[in-house]
Short mmCIF file of C-alpha atoms in Angstrom, two decimals:
data_model
loop_
_atom_site.label_atom_id
_atom_site.label_comp_id
_atom_site.label_asym_id
_atom_site.label_seq_id
_atom_site.Cartn_x
_atom_site.Cartn_y
_atom_site.Cartn_z
CA UNK A 1 -27.67 -46.35 -46.95
CA UNK A 2 -27.51 -47.41 -43.38
CA UNK A 3 -28.37 -51.00 -44.23
CA UNK A 4 -25.61 -51.09 -46.85
CA UNK A 5 -23.10 -49.81 -44.32
CA UNK A 6 -24.25 -52.21 -41.81
CA UNK A 7 -23.98 -55.23 -44.15
CA UNK A 8 -20.55 -54.13 -45.37
CA UNK A 9 -19.40 -53.88 -41.78
CA UNK A 10 -20.89 -57.45 -40.99
CA UNK A 11 -19.17 -58.87 -44.10
CA UNK A 12 -15.86 -57.09 -43.18
CA UNK A 13 -16.10 -58.50 -39.67
CA UNK A 14 -16.77 -62.10 -40.88
CA UNK A 15 -13.78 -61.83 -43.28
CA UNK A 16 -11.47 -60.87 -40.39
CA UNK A 17 -12.79 -63.85 -38.23
CA UNK A 18 -12.58 -66.31 -41.29
CA UNK A 19 -8.96 -65.09 -42.06
CA UNK A 20 -7.87 -65.32 -38.33
CA UNK A 21 -9.35 -68.84 -37.97
CA UNK A 22 -7.68 -70.21 -41.22
CA UNK A 23 -4.34 -68.49 -40.39
CA UNK A 24 -4.22 -70.29 -36.95
CA UNK A 25 -5.37 -73.65 -38.30
CA UNK A 26 -2.43 -76.10 -38.56
CA UNK A 27 -2.32 -79.54 -40.00
CA UNK A 28 -0.28 -82.43 -40.98
CA UNK A 29 0.14 -84.20 -44.27
CA UNK A 30 -2.04 -87.03 -45.00
CA UNK A 31 -0.52 -90.24 -43.94
CA UNK A 32 2.05 -88.66 -41.71
CA UNK A 33 2.13 -89.07 -37.90
CA UNK A 34 3.98 -86.88 -35.35
CA UNK A 35 6.47 -88.75 -33.13
CA UNK A 36 4.90 -89.93 -29.82
CA UNK A 37 6.25 -90.09 -27.32
CA UNK A 38 8.30 -87.11 -27.67
CA UNK A 39 10.73 -85.50 -25.41
CA UNK A 40 10.72 -81.79 -25.75
CA UNK A 41 13.69 -81.25 -23.45
CA UNK A 42 15.97 -83.63 -25.69
CA UNK A 43 14.69 -81.66 -28.76
CA UNK A 44 15.94 -78.31 -27.41
CA UNK A 45 19.29 -76.99 -28.72
CA UNK A 46 20.77 -76.11 -32.12
CA UNK A 47 19.90 -78.16 -35.20
CA UNK A 48 21.57 -77.63 -38.62
CA UNK A 49 19.49 -77.68 -41.74
CA UNK A 50 20.57 -80.51 -44.06
CA UNK A 51 17.79 -80.01 -46.70
CA UNK A 52 14.42 -78.16 -47.26
CA UNK A 53 11.64 -77.64 -49.65
CA UNK A 54 12.75 -74.06 -50.85
CA UNK A 55 10.37 -71.24 -49.97
CA UNK A 56 10.76 -67.32 -49.99
CA UNK A 57 11.94 -66.86 -46.43
CA UNK A 58 14.90 -69.38 -46.81
CA UNK A 59 15.70 -68.52 -50.53
CA UNK A 60 19.72 -68.39 -51.13
CA UNK A 61 20.37 -69.21 -47.52
CA UNK A 62 23.42 -71.26 -46.39
CA UNK A 63 24.55 -72.42 -42.95
CA UNK A 64 21.04 -72.51 -41.69
CA UNK A 65 20.36 -73.31 -38.06
CA UNK A 66 17.46 -73.52 -35.85
CA UNK A 67 17.84 -73.13 -32.14
CA UNK A 68 15.04 -74.02 -29.78
CA UNK A 69 14.80 -73.02 -26.03
CA UNK A 70 12.09 -72.62 -23.59
CA UNK A 71 10.24 -69.31 -23.02
CA UNK A 72 9.10 -68.50 -19.54
CA UNK A 73 5.41 -69.21 -20.65
CA UNK A 74 6.36 -72.67 -21.49
CA UNK A 75 6.17 -72.03 -25.36
CA UNK A 76 9.38 -72.72 -27.35
CA UNK A 77 11.43 -69.95 -28.58
CA UNK A 78 12.64 -70.47 -32.29
CA UNK A 79 15.63 -68.78 -33.52
CA UNK A 80 16.36 -69.49 -37.08
CA UNK A 81 19.49 -68.11 -38.68
CA UNK A 82 21.00 -68.46 -42.12
CA UNK A 83 23.60 -66.50 -44.32
CA UNK A 84 22.25 -64.95 -47.40
CA UNK A 85 24.52 -65.61 -50.27
CA UNK A 86 23.06 -63.00 -52.62
CA UNK A 87 22.91 -60.12 -50.00
CA UNK A 88 26.04 -61.27 -48.13
CA UNK A 89 24.56 -60.97 -44.75
CA UNK A 90 23.01 -62.86 -41.92
CA UNK A 91 19.30 -63.42 -41.83
CA UNK A 92 17.51 -64.23 -38.54
CA UNK A 93 13.97 -64.91 -37.64
CA UNK A 94 12.58 -65.21 -34.02
CA UNK A 95 9.33 -67.00 -33.50
CA UNK A 96 7.59 -69.20 -30.92
CA UNK A 97 6.07 -72.73 -31.13
CA UNK A 98 3.33 -74.08 -29.14
CA UNK A 99 2.18 -77.71 -28.80
CA UNK A 100 -1.01 -78.52 -30.83
CA UNK A 101 -2.14 -81.45 -28.41
CA UNK A 102 0.24 -82.59 -25.62
CA UNK A 103 3.81 -81.95 -25.21
CA UNK A 104 4.43 -85.68 -25.55
CA UNK A 105 3.32 -85.63 -29.28
CA UNK A 106 5.66 -83.77 -31.80
CA UNK A 107 2.78 -81.68 -33.36
CA UNK A 108 3.54 -77.92 -32.93
CA UNK A 109 2.45 -74.79 -34.33
CA UNK A 110 5.07 -72.04 -35.16
CA UNK A 111 4.58 -68.34 -35.51
CA UNK A 112 6.88 -65.77 -36.81
CA UNK A 113 4.07 -63.31 -37.62
CA UNK A 114 1.74 -62.67 -34.58
CA UNK A 115 -1.32 -64.74 -34.68
CA UNK A 116 -0.41 -66.68 -37.89
CA UNK A 117 0.71 -70.11 -37.19
CA UNK A 118 1.86 -73.02 -39.30
CA UNK A 119 2.34 -76.71 -38.69
CA UNK A 120 5.74 -77.93 -37.49
CA UNK A 121 5.56 -81.89 -37.31
CA UNK A 122 8.39 -84.04 -36.31
CA UNK A 123 7.47 -87.16 -38.17
CA UNK A 124 10.88 -89.05 -37.68
CA UNK A 125 13.63 -88.78 -35.11
CA UNK A 126 16.39 -91.17 -33.95
CA UNK A 127 16.51 -92.27 -30.34
CA UNK A 128 19.35 -89.91 -29.39
CA UNK A 129 17.67 -87.03 -30.85
CA UNK A 130 20.50 -86.34 -33.43
CA UNK A 131 18.49 -86.33 -36.74
CA UNK A 132 14.99 -85.28 -37.43
CA UNK A 133 12.57 -85.24 -40.46
CA UNK A 134 10.09 -82.36 -40.05
CA UNK A 135 6.90 -82.00 -42.10
CA UNK A 136 4.91 -78.82 -42.42
CA UNK A 137 1.15 -78.30 -42.93
CA UNK A 138 1.30 -79.74 -46.37
CA UNK A 139 3.59 -81.31 -48.96
CA UNK A 140 5.17 -77.85 -49.74
CA UNK A 141 7.12 -77.95 -46.50
CA UNK A 142 9.86 -80.54 -45.49
CA UNK A 143 13.05 -80.21 -43.57
CA UNK A 144 15.90 -82.62 -42.67
CA UNK A 145 17.89 -81.52 -39.49
CA UNK A 146 20.78 -82.86 -37.76
CA UNK A 147 22.69 -81.88 -34.70
CA UNK A 148 25.85 -81.67 -36.78
CA UNK A 149 26.57 -80.18 -40.35
CA UNK A 150 26.26 -83.61 -42.12
CA UNK A 151 24.06 -86.61 -41.78
CA UNK A 152 24.80 -90.41 -42.22
CA UNK A 153 23.78 -91.73 -45.51
CA UNK A 154 21.63 -94.34 -44.12
CA UNK A 155 19.67 -91.93 -42.12
CA UNK A 156 19.35 -89.77 -45.19
CA UNK A 157 17.98 -92.52 -47.34
CA UNK A 158 15.54 -93.48 -44.50
CA UNK A 159 14.17 -89.95 -44.37
CA UNK A 160 13.90 -89.55 -48.08
CA UNK A 161 12.14 -92.85 -48.52
CA UNK A 162 9.52 -91.79 -45.73
CA UNK A 163 9.14 -88.48 -47.24
CA UNK A 164 8.68 -90.05 -50.83
CA UNK A 165 6.09 -92.66 -49.41
CA UNK A 166 4.06 -89.54 -48.08
CA UNK A 167 4.05 -87.93 -51.50
CA UNK A 168 6.84 -85.38 -51.31
CA UNK A 169 8.79 -84.61 -54.50
CA UNK A 170 12.20 -85.14 -52.69
CA UNK A 171 13.90 -84.18 -56.07
CA UNK A 172 12.84 -80.71 -55.22
CA UNK A 173 14.81 -80.53 -51.93
CA UNK A 174 17.58 -77.91 -51.66
CA UNK A 175 20.57 -79.46 -49.88
CA UNK A 176 21.70 -76.61 -47.51
CA UNK A 177 25.34 -75.69 -47.75
CA UNK A 178 26.96 -76.01 -44.38
CA UNK A 179 30.53 -74.69 -44.55
#
């Protein structure tokens, strides 16, 4: 009986370690590369979401913004806001981002839930840091961001082409209402 308890405890411990390890692992979609060199100071501030691959945390949201600022510990504060059109109220999520490698490469890991991180990879950005294409861990997550509520057609077309070349199903993008 004592051996069964000991084995169960060992398996439970291994399971916790495995879940913790896999929850902290972040990646970038195959073929994608993060922007390098990257200027985090130019990236800070407010971005408007132009389009996204929809998922449960952003379902039914319009007027979505992401505001990035520096925390005292050098990590980046992530403040996501959007208006839920079904519940008729604002929704906000506060998280933090850390660079995966050096802060001159736009590969970050973002957490809104304690030790659980997801990949946040800036894979395209204009020289003035006005428009950005963001890839998540895999082809289920993609965002097009802009400093304004609209994006020029030429930038939109370039970003969509890049995403399609990586394997994203851009027909599945949700075009965020920004009014």
